[in-house]
Coordinates of C-alpha atoms in Angstrom, one line a residue:
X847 CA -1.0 -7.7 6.2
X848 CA 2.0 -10.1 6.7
X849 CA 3.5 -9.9 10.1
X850 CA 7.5 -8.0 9.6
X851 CA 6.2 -7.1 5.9
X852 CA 6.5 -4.2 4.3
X853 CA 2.7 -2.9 4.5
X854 CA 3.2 -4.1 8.4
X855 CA 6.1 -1.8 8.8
X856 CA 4.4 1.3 6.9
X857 CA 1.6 0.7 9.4
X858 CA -1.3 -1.0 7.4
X859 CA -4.1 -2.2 9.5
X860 CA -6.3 -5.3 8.6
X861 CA -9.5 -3.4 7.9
X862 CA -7.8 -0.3 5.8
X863 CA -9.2 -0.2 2.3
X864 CA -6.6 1.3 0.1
X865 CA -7.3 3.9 -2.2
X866 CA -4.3 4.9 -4.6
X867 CA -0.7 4.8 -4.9
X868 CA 1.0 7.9 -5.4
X869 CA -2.0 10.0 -6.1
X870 CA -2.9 7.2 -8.8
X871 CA -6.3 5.8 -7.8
X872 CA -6.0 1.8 -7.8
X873 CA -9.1 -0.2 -8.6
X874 CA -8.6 -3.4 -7.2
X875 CA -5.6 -5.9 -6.0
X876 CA -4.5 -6.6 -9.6
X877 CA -3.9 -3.0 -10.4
X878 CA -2.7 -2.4 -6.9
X879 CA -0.1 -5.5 -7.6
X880 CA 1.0 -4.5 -10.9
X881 CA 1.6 -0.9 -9.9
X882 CA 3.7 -2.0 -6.8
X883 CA 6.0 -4.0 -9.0
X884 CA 6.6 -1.4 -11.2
X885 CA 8.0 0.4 -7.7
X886 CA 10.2 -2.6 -6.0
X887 CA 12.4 -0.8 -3.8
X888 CA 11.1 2.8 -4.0
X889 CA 9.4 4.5 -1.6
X890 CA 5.5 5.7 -2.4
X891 CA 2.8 6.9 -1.0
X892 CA -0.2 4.7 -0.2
X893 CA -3.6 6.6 0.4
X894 CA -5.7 4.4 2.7
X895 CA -9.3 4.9 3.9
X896 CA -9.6 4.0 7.9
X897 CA -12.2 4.4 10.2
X898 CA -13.7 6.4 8.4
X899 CA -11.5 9.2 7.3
X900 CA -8.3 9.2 4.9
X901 CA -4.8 8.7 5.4
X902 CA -1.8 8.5 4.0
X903 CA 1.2 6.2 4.5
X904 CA 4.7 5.9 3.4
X905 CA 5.6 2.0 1.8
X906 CA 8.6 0.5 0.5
X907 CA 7.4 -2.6 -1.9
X908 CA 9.6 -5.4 -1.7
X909 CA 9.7 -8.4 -3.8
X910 CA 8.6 -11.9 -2.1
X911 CA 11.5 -14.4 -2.4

């Protein structure tokens, strides 16, 4: 989680393992990469797993300059 990035300003905490993106289960950081590209700009929904129980959070994916 990069301090003032995007998953830092959703609210992504070192330690949450995410699950999907937009209801689209993700099965690793390539997938979870290439299906964040593909939404540059556009806010989606992030499914998280934290401390035991699910959440959800709102991200906007940005691209690195």
């Amino acid at each position: 989680v990069a301090p003032g990035g995007p998953a830092e300003s959703a609210g992504l905490h070192l330690g949450d393992v995410i699950l999907g993106l937009d209801g689209v289960e993700v099965s690793g950081g390539r997938s979870l990469a290439r299906a964040l590209r593909a939404r540059f700009g556009a806010p989606v929904s992030l499914e998280i797993w934290r401390t035991g129980a699910p959440a959800s959070l709102t991200i906007t994916p940005e691209e690195r300059a």
